[in-house]
Short mmCIF file of C-alpha atoms in Angstrom, two decimals:
data_model
loop_
_atom_site.label_atom_id
_atom_site.label_comp_id
_atom_site.label_asym_id
_atom_site.label_seq_id
_atom_site.Cartn_x
_atom_site.Cartn_y
_atom_site.Cartn_z
CA UNK A 1 -18.03 24.27 -22.90
CA UNK A 2 -19.49 22.49 -19.96
CA UNK A 3 -22.94 23.45 -21.20
CA UNK A 4 -22.65 21.68 -24.53
CA UNK A 5 -24.81 18.60 -24.59
CA UNK A 6 -22.74 15.85 -26.04
CA UNK A 7 -23.60 12.19 -26.48
CA UNK A 8 -20.00 11.19 -26.02
CA UNK A 9 -19.63 12.90 -22.70
CA UNK A 10 -20.10 10.78 -19.62
CA UNK A 11 -22.45 12.56 -17.26
CA UNK A 12 -24.74 11.32 -14.58
CA UNK A 13 -27.81 11.60 -16.77
CA UNK A 14 -30.70 14.03 -16.69
CA UNK A 15 -30.07 15.35 -13.22
CA UNK A 16 -26.86 16.97 -14.35
CA UNK A 17 -28.38 18.21 -17.60
CA UNK A 18 -30.75 20.28 -15.51
CA UNK A 19 -27.87 21.35 -13.32
CA UNK A 20 -25.91 22.43 -16.38
CA UNK A 21 -28.49 25.09 -17.14
CA UNK A 22 -28.51 26.21 -13.56
CA UNK A 23 -24.78 26.14 -13.16
CA UNK A 24 -23.10 29.49 -12.97
CA UNK A 25 -19.40 29.40 -13.66
CA UNK A 26 -16.90 26.67 -12.97
CA UNK A 27 -17.87 25.82 -9.43
CA UNK A 28 -21.47 25.05 -10.33
CA UNK A 29 -23.44 26.73 -7.57
CA UNK A 30 -27.10 27.44 -7.33
CA UNK A 31 -29.27 29.53 -5.07
CA UNK A 32 -31.64 27.85 -2.70
CA UNK A 33 -33.42 29.40 0.30
CA UNK A 34 -30.77 32.14 0.27
CA UNK A 35 -28.03 29.60 0.99
CA UNK A 36 -25.77 28.93 -1.92
CA UNK A 37 -25.11 25.22 -2.39
CA UNK A 38 -22.89 23.52 -4.89
CA UNK A 39 -23.01 20.78 -7.46
CA UNK A 40 -20.54 18.64 -9.30
CA UNK A 41 -19.06 20.42 -12.32
CA UNK A 42 -18.86 18.41 -15.54
CA UNK A 43 -15.55 17.27 -16.87
CA UNK A 44 -14.71 18.95 -20.19
CA UNK A 45 -13.55 15.56 -21.55
CA UNK A 46 -14.40 11.87 -21.34
CA UNK A 47 -13.27 9.76 -18.42
CA UNK A 48 -11.06 7.77 -20.77
CA UNK A 49 -9.60 10.77 -22.57
CA UNK A 50 -6.56 11.12 -20.34
CA UNK A 51 -5.29 7.58 -20.90
CA UNK A 52 -2.64 6.29 -20.60
CA UNK A 53 -1.49 8.94 -18.12
CA UNK A 54 -4.56 8.54 -15.92
CA UNK A 55 -6.90 5.60 -16.35
CA UNK A 56 -10.63 5.97 -17.03
CA UNK A 57 -11.41 4.00 -13.88
CA UNK A 58 -9.55 6.48 -11.73
CA UNK A 59 -11.08 9.49 -13.47
CA UNK A 60 -14.59 8.15 -12.98
CA UNK A 61 -14.13 7.30 -9.31
CA UNK A 62 -12.25 10.50 -8.66
CA UNK A 63 -14.93 12.66 -10.23
CA UNK A 64 -18.15 10.82 -9.43
CA UNK A 65 -17.29 9.54 -5.99
CA UNK A 66 -14.56 11.54 -4.33
CA UNK A 67 -15.30 15.01 -5.68
CA UNK A 68 -19.04 14.43 -5.33
CA UNK A 69 -18.56 13.41 -1.69
CA UNK A 70 -16.66 16.58 -0.92
CA UNK A 71 -19.47 18.62 -2.46
CA UNK A 72 -22.20 16.72 -0.65
CA UNK A 73 -20.45 17.08 2.70
CA UNK A 74 -19.63 20.71 2.05
CA UNK A 75 -23.28 21.48 1.36
CA UNK A 76 -24.25 19.67 4.54
CA UNK A 77 -21.67 21.60 6.53
CA UNK A 78 -22.89 24.88 5.04
CA UNK A 79 -26.43 24.16 6.14
CA UNK A 80 -25.27 23.34 9.63
CA UNK A 81 -23.12 26.46 9.66
CA UNK A 82 -26.02 28.59 8.51
CA UNK A 83 -28.16 27.24 11.30
CA UNK A 84 -25.46 27.69 13.91
CA UNK A 85 -24.72 31.24 12.80
CA UNK A 86 -28.42 32.15 12.89
CA UNK A 87 -28.78 30.68 16.34
CA UNK A 88 -25.60 32.35 17.52
CA UNK A 89 -24.03 29.05 18.57
CA UNK A 90 -20.43 30.14 18.57
CA UNK A 91 -18.91 26.83 19.67
CA UNK A 92 -20.72 25.00 16.92
CA UNK A 93 -19.60 27.54 14.35
CA UNK A 94 -16.00 27.07 15.39
CA UNK A 95 -16.38 23.30 15.49
CA UNK A 96 -17.60 23.23 11.90
CA UNK A 97 -14.50 24.98 10.56
CA UNK A 98 -12.46 21.84 10.10
CA UNK A 99 -15.09 20.04 8.05
CA UNK A 100 -15.65 23.17 5.97
CA UNK A 101 -11.94 23.49 5.31
CA UNK A 102 -11.68 19.85 4.37
CA UNK A 103 -14.73 19.46 2.18
CA UNK A 104 -14.77 23.00 0.81
CA UNK A 105 -11.07 22.70 0.10
CA UNK A 106 -11.70 19.39 -1.63
CA UNK A 107 -14.27 21.02 -3.88
CA UNK A 108 -12.06 24.01 -4.69
CA UNK A 109 -8.99 21.89 -5.37
CA UNK A 110 -10.67 19.33 -7.56
CA UNK A 111 -12.53 21.96 -9.57
CA UNK A 112 -9.15 23.46 -10.45
CA UNK A 113 -7.64 20.02 -11.05
CA UNK A 114 -10.14 19.03 -13.76
CA UNK A 115 -9.26 22.24 -15.61
CA UNK A 116 -5.58 21.55 -15.19
CA UNK A 117 -5.89 18.41 -17.25
CA UNK A 118 -6.50 18.01 -20.95
CA UNK A 119 -6.38 15.09 -23.39
CA UNK A 120 -3.19 14.91 -25.44
CA UNK A 121 -5.25 15.24 -28.61
CA UNK A 122 -6.56 18.59 -27.42
CA UNK A 123 -3.20 20.03 -26.48
CA UNK A 124 -2.53 18.40 -23.13
CA UNK A 125 1.13 18.43 -22.28
CA UNK A 126 2.05 21.17 -24.72
CA UNK A 127 4.66 23.26 -22.95
CA UNK A 128 3.78 26.85 -22.10
CA UNK A 129 5.00 29.76 -24.13
CA UNK A 130 4.46 33.51 -23.91
CA UNK A 131 4.55 35.30 -20.61
CA UNK A 132 4.16 32.24 -18.41
CA UNK A 133 6.87 30.32 -20.25
CA UNK A 134 9.21 33.23 -19.77
CA UNK A 135 8.28 33.58 -16.09
CA UNK A 136 9.00 29.89 -15.57
CA UNK A 137 12.44 30.26 -17.08
CA UNK A 138 13.06 33.28 -14.92
CA UNK A 139 11.92 31.71 -11.66
CA UNK A 140 13.18 28.16 -12.11
CA UNK A 141 15.71 28.22 -14.92
CA UNK A 142 13.76 25.96 -17.25
CA UNK A 143 10.52 24.05 -17.57
CA UNK A 144 12.36 20.79 -16.86
CA UNK A 145 13.66 22.18 -13.58
CA UNK A 146 10.18 23.24 -12.56
CA UNK A 147 8.74 19.84 -13.39
CA UNK A 148 11.51 18.12 -11.49
CA UNK A 149 10.94 20.36 -8.47
CA UNK A 150 7.22 19.72 -8.44
CA UNK A 151 7.75 15.99 -8.85
CA UNK A 152 10.29 15.87 -6.04
CA UNK A 153 8.07 17.79 -3.66
CA UNK A 154 5.03 15.81 -4.71
CA UNK A 155 6.80 12.51 -4.14
CA UNK A 156 8.16 13.62 -0.78
CA UNK A 157 4.80 14.76 0.55
CA UNK A 158 3.89 12.55 3.51
CA UNK A 159 0.34 11.27 3.56
CA UNK A 160 -2.22 13.12 1.47
CA UNK A 161 -2.06 16.53 -0.15
CA UNK A 162 -1.45 18.62 -3.23
CA UNK A 163 1.55 20.11 -4.98
CA UNK A 164 1.00 23.48 -6.64
CA UNK A 165 2.54 25.85 -9.12
CA UNK A 166 1.55 29.10 -7.47
CA UNK A 167 1.70 32.72 -8.52
CA UNK A 168 2.61 35.03 -5.68
CA UNK A 169 0.73 38.00 -7.06
CA UNK A 170 2.29 40.48 -4.68
CA UNK A 171 5.88 39.51 -5.28
CA UNK A 172 5.03 38.67 -8.92
CA UNK A 173 6.97 35.42 -8.57
CA UNK A 174 6.17 31.80 -9.29
CA UNK A 175 6.57 29.29 -6.51
CA UNK A 176 6.16 25.58 -5.91
CA UNK A 177 4.05 24.96 -2.82
CA UNK A 178 2.52 21.92 -1.15
CA UNK A 179 -0.60 21.73 0.96
CA UNK A 180 -1.70 18.91 3.24
CA UNK A 181 -4.96 16.98 2.95
CA UNK A 182 -7.48 19.20 1.14
CA UNK A 183 -6.13 22.55 2.29
CA UNK A 184 -6.57 24.94 -0.60
CA UNK A 185 -3.57 26.98 -1.73
CA UNK A 186 -4.97 30.10 -0.12
CA UNK A 187 -4.11 28.62 3.27
CA UNK A 188 -0.48 29.20 2.40
CA UNK A 189 -1.15 32.90 1.82
CA UNK A 190 -3.90 35.08 0.39
CA UNK A 191 -1.44 36.35 -2.19
CA UNK A 192 -1.07 32.88 -3.74
CA UNK A 193 -3.00 32.10 -6.91
CA UNK A 194 -3.07 28.47 -8.06
CA UNK A 195 -1.93 27.99 -11.65
CA UNK A 196 -1.52 24.22 -11.56
CA UNK A 197 -2.32 21.68 -8.89
CA UNK A 198 -1.46 18.00 -8.84
CA UNK A 199 -3.45 15.73 -6.54
CA UNK A 200 -1.11 13.36 -4.72
CA UNK A 201 -3.75 11.68 -2.60
CA UNK A 202 -3.48 7.95 -3.16
CA UNK A 203 -6.94 7.81 -4.69
CA UNK A 204 -5.59 9.92 -7.55
CA UNK A 205 -3.21 7.23 -8.74
CA UNK A 206 -3.27 4.05 -6.67
CA UNK A 207 -5.40 1.84 -8.89
CA UNK A 208 -3.06 2.43 -11.79
CA UNK A 209 0.36 3.18 -10.34
CA UNK A 210 0.06 1.41 -6.98
CA UNK A 211 2.64 2.87 -4.63
CA UNK A 212 4.88 4.23 -7.37
CA UNK A 213 3.85 7.86 -6.98
CA UNK A 214 6.89 9.13 -8.93
CA UNK A 215 5.67 7.36 -12.09
CA UNK A 216 2.27 9.03 -11.78
CA UNK A 217 3.96 12.40 -11.37
CA UNK A 218 6.18 11.78 -14.37
CA UNK A 219 3.28 10.80 -16.64
CA UNK A 220 0.76 13.41 -15.59
CA UNK A 221 2.76 16.12 -17.31
CA UNK A 222 1.66 14.60 -20.63
CA UNK A 223 -1.89 15.75 -19.93
CA UNK A 224 -1.30 19.00 -18.12
CA UNK A 225 -3.32 21.86 -19.56
CA UNK A 226 -0.85 24.71 -19.70
CA UNK A 227 -3.38 26.87 -21.57
CA UNK A 228 -5.42 27.20 -18.39
CA UNK A 229 -2.35 28.17 -16.38
CA UNK A 230 -1.42 30.75 -19.00
CA UNK A 231 -4.92 32.24 -18.88
CA UNK A 232 -4.94 32.55 -15.11
CA UNK A 233 -1.41 33.95 -15.08
CA UNK A 234 -2.09 36.56 -17.73
CA UNK A 235 -5.28 37.63 -15.98
CA UNK A 236 -3.51 38.19 -12.72
CA UNK A 237 -0.36 39.78 -14.01
CA UNK A 238 -2.02 42.08 -16.53
CA UNK B 1 -0.05 -18.48 19.15
CA UNK B 2 2.77 -17.22 17.07
CA UNK B 3 2.18 -13.55 17.91
CA UNK B 4 5.40 -11.87 18.93
CA UNK B 5 5.43 -9.31 21.71
CA UNK B 6 9.12 -8.79 22.35
CA UNK B 7 10.06 -5.16 21.80
CA UNK B 8 13.53 -6.07 20.53
CA UNK B 9 12.57 -8.28 17.64
CA UNK B 10 13.62 -5.84 14.95
CA UNK B 11 17.13 -5.42 16.31
CA UNK B 12 19.33 -7.16 13.75
CA UNK B 13 23.08 -6.63 13.94
CA UNK B 14 24.42 -5.86 10.52
CA UNK B 15 27.77 -7.29 9.44
CA UNK B 16 30.09 -4.37 8.70
CA UNK B 17 31.75 -4.49 5.28
CA UNK B 18 35.52 -4.47 5.53
CA UNK B 19 35.91 -1.20 3.65
CA UNK B 20 33.63 0.64 6.04
CA UNK B 21 35.66 3.37 7.73
CA UNK B 22 35.15 3.26 11.47
CA UNK B 23 34.76 6.68 13.00
CA UNK B 24 37.10 6.70 15.95
CA UNK B 25 36.32 10.14 17.28
CA UNK B 26 33.44 10.32 19.76
CA UNK B 27 30.10 10.50 18.02
CA UNK B 28 27.54 12.83 19.56
CA UNK B 29 24.79 10.54 20.70
CA UNK B 30 21.47 12.06 21.64
CA UNK B 31 20.61 11.68 25.32
CA UNK B 32 17.87 9.17 26.02
CA UNK B 33 14.48 10.66 26.83
CA UNK B 34 14.08 11.64 30.47
CA UNK B 35 11.39 9.31 31.66
CA UNK B 36 9.79 9.05 35.07
CA UNK B 37 9.76 5.28 34.82
CA UNK B 38 11.80 3.12 32.54
CA UNK B 39 9.53 1.41 30.06
CA UNK B 40 12.12 -0.26 27.91
CA UNK B 41 15.80 -0.77 27.37
CA UNK B 42 17.96 2.32 27.42
CA UNK B 43 20.07 2.75 24.36
CA UNK B 44 22.42 -0.05 25.21
CA UNK B 45 24.77 -0.69 22.40
CA UNK B 46 26.95 1.07 19.89
CA UNK B 47 26.67 -1.73 17.39
CA UNK B 48 25.24 -0.48 14.14
CA UNK B 49 21.76 -1.90 14.06
CA UNK B 50 19.34 -2.08 11.19
CA UNK B 51 15.73 -3.09 11.11
CA UNK B 52 14.23 -5.95 9.20
CA UNK B 53 10.87 -6.48 7.58
CA UNK B 54 8.73 -8.77 9.70
CA UNK B 55 6.08 -10.74 7.89
CA UNK B 56 2.41 -10.85 8.84
CA UNK B 57 1.69 -13.88 11.04
CA UNK B 58 -0.45 -15.49 8.33
CA UNK B 59 -0.27 -16.17 4.60
CA UNK B 60 -0.98 -13.21 2.36
CA UNK B 61 -4.23 -14.71 1.10
CA UNK B 62 -5.47 -15.65 4.56
CA UNK B 63 -7.55 -12.51 5.03
CA UNK B 64 -9.66 -13.02 1.91
CA UNK B 65 -12.29 -11.95 1.05
CA UNK B 66 -12.09 -8.97 3.40
CA UNK B 67 -8.58 -8.02 2.45
CA UNK B 68 -7.29 -9.42 -0.80
CA UNK B 69 -3.97 -11.13 -1.34
CA UNK B 70 -3.11 -8.43 -3.89
CA UNK B 71 -3.63 -5.72 -1.28
CA UNK B 72 -1.36 -7.52 1.16
CA UNK B 73 1.26 -8.11 -1.51
CA UNK B 74 1.33 -4.41 -2.34
CA UNK B 75 0.79 -3.10 1.16
CA UNK B 76 3.30 -5.34 2.91
CA UNK B 77 5.63 -6.11 0.02
CA UNK B 78 5.50 -2.55 -1.34
CA UNK B 79 4.75 0.09 1.26
CA UNK B 80 5.88 -1.65 4.45
CA UNK B 81 8.98 -2.97 2.74
CA UNK B 82 9.83 0.47 1.36
CA UNK B 83 9.49 2.08 4.78
CA UNK B 84 11.98 -0.42 6.20
CA UNK B 85 14.43 0.17 3.34
CA UNK B 86 14.13 3.96 3.63
CA UNK B 87 14.60 3.83 7.38
CA UNK B 88 17.71 1.70 7.05
CA UNK B 89 19.09 4.08 4.44
CA UNK B 90 18.50 7.03 6.73
CA UNK B 91 20.08 5.29 9.69
CA UNK B 92 23.20 4.40 7.77
CA UNK B 93 24.70 7.83 8.22
CA UNK B 94 22.99 8.82 11.40
CA UNK B 95 23.87 8.57 15.05
CA UNK B 96 20.40 7.24 15.80
CA UNK B 97 21.34 3.60 15.96
CA UNK B 98 21.22 1.13 18.79
CA UNK B 99 17.64 1.93 19.78
CA UNK B 100 14.74 -0.46 19.76
CA UNK B 101 12.17 0.58 17.20
CA UNK B 102 9.78 1.87 19.85
CA UNK B 103 12.46 4.04 21.42
CA UNK B 104 13.50 5.31 18.01
CA UNK B 105 9.95 6.41 17.33
CA UNK B 106 9.68 8.33 20.59
CA UNK B 107 13.03 10.01 20.09
CA UNK B 108 12.52 10.99 16.47
CA UNK B 109 9.00 12.26 17.26
CA UNK B 110 10.88 14.90 19.18
CA UNK B 111 7.80 16.08 21.06
CA UNK B 112 5.87 17.07 17.98
CA UNK B 113 8.71 18.38 15.84
CA UNK B 114 9.57 15.13 14.13
CA UNK B 115 12.97 14.38 12.72
CA UNK B 116 13.13 12.99 9.18
CA UNK B 117 13.50 9.41 10.43
CA UNK B 118 10.22 9.56 12.34
CA UNK B 119 7.94 8.94 9.42
CA UNK B 120 9.71 5.78 8.32
CA UNK B 121 10.29 4.44 11.82
CA UNK B 122 6.71 5.00 12.90
CA UNK B 123 5.24 3.54 9.72
CA UNK B 124 7.40 0.42 10.07
CA UNK B 125 6.12 -0.06 13.60
CA UNK B 126 2.53 0.83 12.71
CA UNK B 127 2.42 -1.75 9.96
CA UNK B 128 3.95 -4.49 12.11
CA UNK B 129 1.26 -3.71 14.64
CA UNK B 130 -1.47 -3.60 11.98
CA UNK B 131 -0.73 -7.11 10.66
CA UNK B 132 -0.89 -8.39 14.23
CA UNK B 133 -4.17 -6.57 14.85
CA UNK B 134 -5.78 -8.84 12.32
CA UNK B 135 -6.15 -12.57 11.92
CA UNK B 136 -7.87 -14.93 9.50
CA UNK B 137 -11.45 -15.52 10.73
CA UNK B 138 -11.16 -12.57 13.06
CA UNK B 139 -12.99 -12.87 16.34
CA UNK B 140 -16.41 -11.32 16.48
CA UNK B 141 -16.19 -10.37 20.14
CA UNK B 142 -13.57 -9.95 22.78
CA UNK B 143 -14.02 -11.93 25.97
CA UNK B 144 -13.03 -12.01 29.62
CA UNK B 145 -11.11 -9.14 31.12
CA UNK B 146 -10.84 -7.19 27.89
CA UNK B 147 -14.56 -7.32 27.26
CA UNK B 148 -15.19 -6.21 30.83
CA UNK B 149 -12.81 -3.31 30.42
CA UNK B 150 -14.49 -2.30 27.13
CA UNK B 151 -17.90 -2.42 28.75
CA UNK B 152 -16.60 -0.42 31.67
CA UNK B 153 -15.02 2.30 29.53
CA UNK B 154 -17.49 2.49 26.62
CA UNK B 155 -20.74 1.27 28.13
CA UNK B 156 -21.05 -1.66 25.78
CA UNK B 157 -19.14 -3.38 23.01
CA UNK B 158 -21.46 -1.99 20.38
CA UNK B 159 -20.90 1.55 21.70
CA UNK B 160 -17.21 0.96 21.26
CA UNK B 161 -17.74 -0.33 17.71
CA UNK B 162 -19.80 2.76 16.84
CA UNK B 163 -17.19 5.08 18.27
CA UNK B 164 -14.44 3.30 16.38
CA UNK B 165 -16.39 3.50 13.14
CA UNK B 166 -17.21 7.18 13.64
CA UNK B 167 -13.62 7.98 14.38
CA UNK B 168 -12.50 6.21 11.22
CA UNK B 169 -15.11 7.88 9.03
CA UNK B 170 -14.29 11.30 10.46
CA UNK B 171 -10.61 11.09 9.65
CA UNK B 172 -9.48 13.75 7.16
CA UNK B 173 -6.63 12.63 4.97
CA UNK B 174 -4.30 9.76 5.82
CA UNK B 175 -4.03 8.28 9.27
CA UNK B 176 -4.80 5.48 11.69
CA UNK B 177 -7.52 4.61 14.18
CA UNK B 178 -6.54 2.91 17.42
CA UNK B 179 -7.98 1.25 20.47
CA UNK B 180 -5.55 2.18 23.19
CA UNK B 181 -5.10 1.86 26.91
CA UNK B 182 -4.37 5.29 28.28
CA UNK B 183 -1.53 4.94 30.69
CA UNK B 184 -2.23 7.96 32.89
CA UNK B 185 -6.00 7.78 32.89
CA UNK B 186 -5.96 3.98 33.22
CA UNK B 187 -8.78 3.43 30.76
CA UNK B 188 -9.43 2.41 27.18
CA UNK B 189 -10.02 4.97 24.46
CA UNK B 190 -10.46 5.23 20.71
CA UNK B 191 -8.00 7.67 19.16
CA UNK B 192 -7.21 8.67 15.63
CA UNK B 193 -3.85 9.91 14.43
CA UNK B 194 -2.66 11.59 11.25
CA UNK B 195 -0.16 10.21 8.78
CA UNK B 196 2.42 8.20 10.72
CA UNK B 197 1.76 9.30 14.29
CA UNK B 198 1.18 6.44 16.72
CA UNK B 199 0.01 6.45 20.35
CA UNK B 200 3.47 5.35 21.54
CA UNK B 201 4.57 8.96 21.28
CA UNK B 202 1.95 9.93 23.85
CA UNK B 203 3.16 7.08 26.02
CA UNK B 204 -0.12 5.19 25.63
CA UNK B 205 -0.45 1.48 24.94
CA UNK B 206 -2.01 0.49 21.62
CA UNK B 207 -4.20 -2.62 21.53
CA UNK B 208 -5.65 -2.56 17.99
CA UNK B 209 -4.77 -0.50 14.93
CA UNK B 210 -6.60 0.15 11.67
CA UNK B 211 -4.76 1.65 8.72
CA UNK B 212 -6.95 4.34 7.14
CA UNK B 213 -4.47 5.39 4.48
CA UNK B 214 -6.15 4.95 1.12
CA UNK B 215 -3.59 2.38 -0.01
CA UNK B 216 -4.85 0.07 2.73
CA UNK B 217 -8.31 -0.36 1.23
CA UNK B 218 -8.51 1.24 -2.17
CA UNK B 219 -7.95 -1.86 -4.28
CA UNK B 220 -10.61 -3.82 -2.41
CA UNK B 221 -13.15 -1.16 -1.54
CA UNK B 222 -12.37 1.87 -3.73
CA UNK B 223 -13.88 4.81 -1.86
CA UNK B 224 -16.27 2.76 0.31
CA UNK B 225 -14.49 3.33 3.61
CA UNK B 226 -17.51 2.42 5.68
CA UNK B 227 -17.55 -1.14 4.37
CA UNK B 228 -13.80 -1.49 4.90
CA UNK B 229 -14.03 -0.41 8.54
CA UNK B 230 -17.05 -2.56 9.22
CA UNK B 231 -15.43 -5.62 7.64
CA UNK B 232 -12.35 -5.01 9.72
CA UNK B 233 -14.42 -4.80 12.88
CA UNK B 234 -16.61 -7.78 12.08
CA UNK B 235 -14.26 -10.16 10.32
CA UNK B 236 -10.61 -9.26 10.66
CA UNK B 237 -9.82 -7.78 14.04
CA UNK B 238 -7.85 -10.07 16.30
CA UNK B 239 -9.14 -9.88 19.85
CA UNK B 240 -6.65 -12.60 20.73
CA UNK B 241 -3.89 -10.16 19.93
CA UNK B 242 -5.56 -7.34 21.85
CA UNK B 243 -6.04 -9.61 24.87
CA UNK B 244 -2.37 -10.52 24.94
CA UNK B 245 -1.46 -6.86 24.74
CA UNK B 246 -3.70 -5.74 27.53
CA UNK B 247 -2.50 -8.64 29.66
CA UNK B 248 1.04 -7.41 29.19
CA UNK B 249 -0.03 -3.81 29.76
CA UNK B 250 -1.50 -4.76 33.13
CA UNK B 251 2.03 -5.24 34.37
CA UNK B 252 2.55 -1.51 33.84
CA UNK B 253 -0.88 0.02 34.34
CA UNK B 254 -2.97 -0.51 37.42
CA UNK B 255 -6.50 -1.11 36.21
CA UNK B 256 -8.03 -1.15 39.65
CA UNK B 257 -8.40 -3.39 42.63
CA UNK B 258 -8.11 -7.08 41.86
CA UNK B 259 -11.14 -9.25 42.46
CA UNK B 260 -9.80 -11.29 45.30
CA UNK B 261 -12.37 -13.89 46.29
CA UNK B 262 -13.36 -13.74 49.91
CA UNK B 263 -12.78 -17.08 51.55
#
């Protein structure tokens, strides 16, 4: 779906068309000198397609600037890491961990985020059914309770971070988790699989909602792509 | 100069409504921090005190074009205002009243395990300090004793500017960048803190603050943080304010032998 050439899709021109053919899977990596580097994955919808929940301006900046920056800096950090590992510079390797966590985490989180969203016309916001719907009712009582819980935790998060609907694949339970800054969900536990993530960094909503984060959280549910969450859930649980 | 330096300025006695039930049994009041020296007033009063929203010492459009009026309206009128309201709400049913704002911050920081009031208290203080760290037509360069101290501790003013910029650009997530006077080491330093943390909790003396939360610059600069920091440094920062602060700090921190002229 990301490989379809489409006149209506906003991409960054020919450079990404070439990348599309080289992209392998959702994270868009390519091989180069033995070191795998990454590129910006395409959005499966237009920048304006999520209006009025999320404005086109935000989507464009979020994708083309913020996500791209995380990828660029992650690639840089990987090169430095590669060099440091080859030279056996232990201190440098350790020192690079924080920038890898931040930028790599940013890339992981945003790649999931774009798949978590879908235009209303294409089914965004449609509540989940089947196994995931049932699991939600089991774990939280109802979908409304889950949404309320995620919104409350998302609004209460100090500073920057993410709020997640996570599958604890060992306990086979659903949980609501938050992570700070760009920490990916795995930092909360290797048994956690992200089903849905909502970005509560200010850049995700400020231009449109200003400081009223709760309104952003309320509206984003209209464009949440439950189909993706269902797919991931059924893969893991099966 | 209308810059206020009194530590007690936020202490506003609140008239008690007549239906408010006075608790007559002794309230457990947290002991004041054990300090080697006394840096401020001990918790002195049992009057219920609330904090007010202080306004920036300039009109909201005075920092154009480097910080727009809209940003100030939202940042001060929205965020800063909300922090004050939330703090007051939290303090209504808490025994943490009667402190100056600075003391409240240190107590609620709780040595790194912050109490729920910390975030609001610290952000109220941080924003007060931030407005005062800026002025319309900000000075390009510090002068006199402050400049000498900067040159002594950083090598040169432009070294300091570079370090400040690097610190700001290297911040992950939300936070602040500060020029502080380190109380123990008796020298200036650039530090960066996450979320609401401020150097007061490490007992250091802030001189300048820059808000690196996205809401501080996003409307004006979108994701171009570098331009925001450089505009702050070149056009907004108030060295007048920093000079006053270091002058006051010199009463508490010995910065070395005075230059006494030989007759």
